[in-house]
Amino acid sequence: MLRIFKTYRPLQVARYVKSYFRGRIFIVGIGGFEFDSGRLLPPKSANLKALNVLTEVNREIQTLSVVV
């Protein structure tokens, strides 16, 4: 399953990743990611922007897990 996000909103991406648990996403302007076990996995071509997004979204997922 591939979901395309036209704008980068960390909380929206985190909710999607947490609810579907496994799949792929693409964020326009940043790139594609895979996720498994409710966490984003590092992209194959890791640039600094993608790694920052990965860290931020995984932090949001962790925050959602604590709140719920």
PDB file of C-alpha atoms in Angstrom:
ATOM      1  CA  MET A   1       0.000   0.000   0.000  1.00  0.00           C
ATOM      2  CA  LEU A   2       1.479   3.375  -1.026  1.00  0.00           C
ATOM      3  CA  ARG A   3       0.239   6.655   0.381  1.00  0.00           C
ATOM      4  CA  ILE A   4       1.365   9.960  -1.110  1.00  0.00           C
ATOM      5  CA  PHE A   5       1.479  13.021   1.125  1.00  0.00           C
ATOM      6  CA  LYS A   6       1.503  16.287  -0.841  1.00  0.00           C
ATOM      7  CA  THR A   7       2.608  18.309   2.181  1.00  0.00           C
ATOM      8  CA  TYR A   8       4.758  17.221   5.074  1.00  0.00           C
ATOM      9  CA  ARG A   9       2.872  17.242   8.365  1.00  0.00           C
ATOM     10  CA  PRO A  10       4.677  15.073  10.931  1.00  0.00           C
ATOM     11  CA  LEU A  11       1.618  14.346  13.062  1.00  0.00           C
ATOM     12  CA  GLN A  12      -0.496  13.325  10.061  1.00  0.00           C
ATOM     13  CA  VAL A  13       2.251  11.022   8.769  1.00  0.00           C
ATOM     14  CA  ALA A  14       2.757   9.558  12.257  1.00  0.00           C
ATOM     15  CA  ARG A  15      -0.943   8.764  12.634  1.00  0.00           C
ATOM     16  CA  TYR A  16      -0.986   7.029   9.264  1.00  0.00           C
ATOM     17  CA  VAL A  17       2.145   4.976   9.988  1.00  0.00           C
ATOM     18  CA  LYS A  18       0.898   3.991  13.438  1.00  0.00           C
ATOM     19  CA  SER A  19      -2.549   2.948  12.222  1.00  0.00           C
ATOM     20  CA  TYR A  20      -1.478   0.882   9.179  1.00  0.00           C
ATOM     21  CA  PHE A  21       1.616  -0.662  10.817  1.00  0.00           C
ATOM     22  CA  ARG A  22       3.292  -1.776   7.536  1.00  0.00           C
ATOM     23  CA  GLY A  23       3.575  -0.237   4.073  1.00  0.00           C
ATOM     24  CA  ARG A  24       5.142   2.566   2.079  1.00  0.00           C
ATOM     25  CA  ILE A  25       4.686   6.326   1.938  1.00  0.00           C
ATOM     26  CA  PHE A  26       5.953   9.071  -0.317  1.00  0.00           C
ATOM     27  CA  ILE A  27       6.250  12.695   0.796  1.00  0.00           C
ATOM     28  CA  VAL A  28       6.471  15.164  -2.081  1.00  0.00           C
ATOM     29  CA  GLY A  29       9.743  17.067  -1.918  1.00  0.00           C
ATOM     30  CA  ILE A  30      11.358  14.640   0.529  1.00  0.00           C
ATOM     31  CA  GLY A  31      11.126  11.128  -0.883  1.00  0.00           C
ATOM     32  CA  GLY A  32       9.846   7.636  -0.219  1.00  0.00           C
ATOM     33  CA  PHE A  33       9.904   5.655   3.003  1.00  0.00           C
ATOM     34  CA  GLU A  34       8.902   2.190   4.123  1.00  0.00           C
ATOM     35  CA  PHE A  35       7.450   1.473   7.521  1.00  0.00           C
ATOM     36  CA  ASP A  36       7.153  -1.690   9.552  1.00  0.00           C
ATOM     37  CA  SER A  37       6.028  -2.364  13.116  1.00  0.00           C
ATOM     38  CA  GLY A  38       4.574   1.128  13.264  1.00  0.00           C
ATOM     39  CA  ARG A  39       7.961   2.867  12.724  1.00  0.00           C
ATOM     40  CA  LEU A  40       9.562   4.489   9.689  1.00  0.00           C
ATOM     41  CA  LEU A  41      12.593   2.630   8.382  1.00  0.00           C
ATOM     42  CA  PRO A  42      15.688   4.429   7.063  1.00  0.00           C
ATOM     43  CA  PRO A  43      15.513   5.077   3.299  1.00  0.00           C
ATOM     44  CA  LYS A  44      17.992   3.390   0.979  1.00  0.00           C
ATOM     45  CA  SER A  45      19.388   6.697  -0.265  1.00  0.00           C
ATOM     46  CA  ALA A  46      19.710   8.529   3.020  1.00  0.00           C
ATOM     47  CA  ASN A  47      20.135  12.263   2.700  1.00  0.00           C
ATOM     48  CA  LEU A  48      20.103  14.634   5.641  1.00  0.00           C
ATOM     49  CA  LYS A  49      16.579  15.936   4.977  1.00  0.00           C
ATOM     50  CA  ALA A  50      15.116  12.415   4.805  1.00  0.00           C
ATOM     51  CA  LEU A  51      16.887  11.381   8.007  1.00  0.00           C
ATOM     52  CA  ASN A  52      15.541  14.452   9.821  1.00  0.00           C
ATOM     53  CA  VAL A  53      12.015  13.595   8.659  1.00  0.00           C
ATOM     54  CA  LEU A  54      12.492   9.990   9.779  1.00  0.00           C
ATOM     55  CA  THR A  55      13.583  11.091  13.247  1.00  0.00           C
ATOM     56  CA  GLU A  56      10.785  13.619  13.610  1.00  0.00           C
ATOM     57  CA  VAL A  57       8.020  11.241  12.519  1.00  0.00           C
ATOM     58  CA  ASN A  58       9.283   8.403  14.711  1.00  0.00           C
ATOM     59  CA  ARG A  59       9.373  10.821  17.655  1.00  0.00           C
ATOM     60  CA  GLU A  60       5.743  11.778  16.936  1.00  0.00           C
ATOM     61  CA  ILE A  61       4.781   8.080  16.798  1.00  0.00           C
ATOM     62  CA  GLN A  62       6.421   7.536  20.165  1.00  0.00           C
ATOM     63  CA  THR A  63       4.533  10.521  21.587  1.00  0.00           C
ATOM     64  CA  LEU A  64       1.240   9.149  20.248  1.00  0.00           C
ATOM     65  CA  SER A  65       1.970   5.786  21.874  1.00  0.00           C
ATOM     66  CA  VAL A  66       2.509   7.386  25.259  1.00  0.00           C
ATOM     67  CA  VAL A  67      -0.621   9.564  25.079  1.00  0.00           C
ATOM     68  CA  VAL A  68      -3.004   6.779  24.030  1.00  0.00           C
TER      69      VAL A  68
END
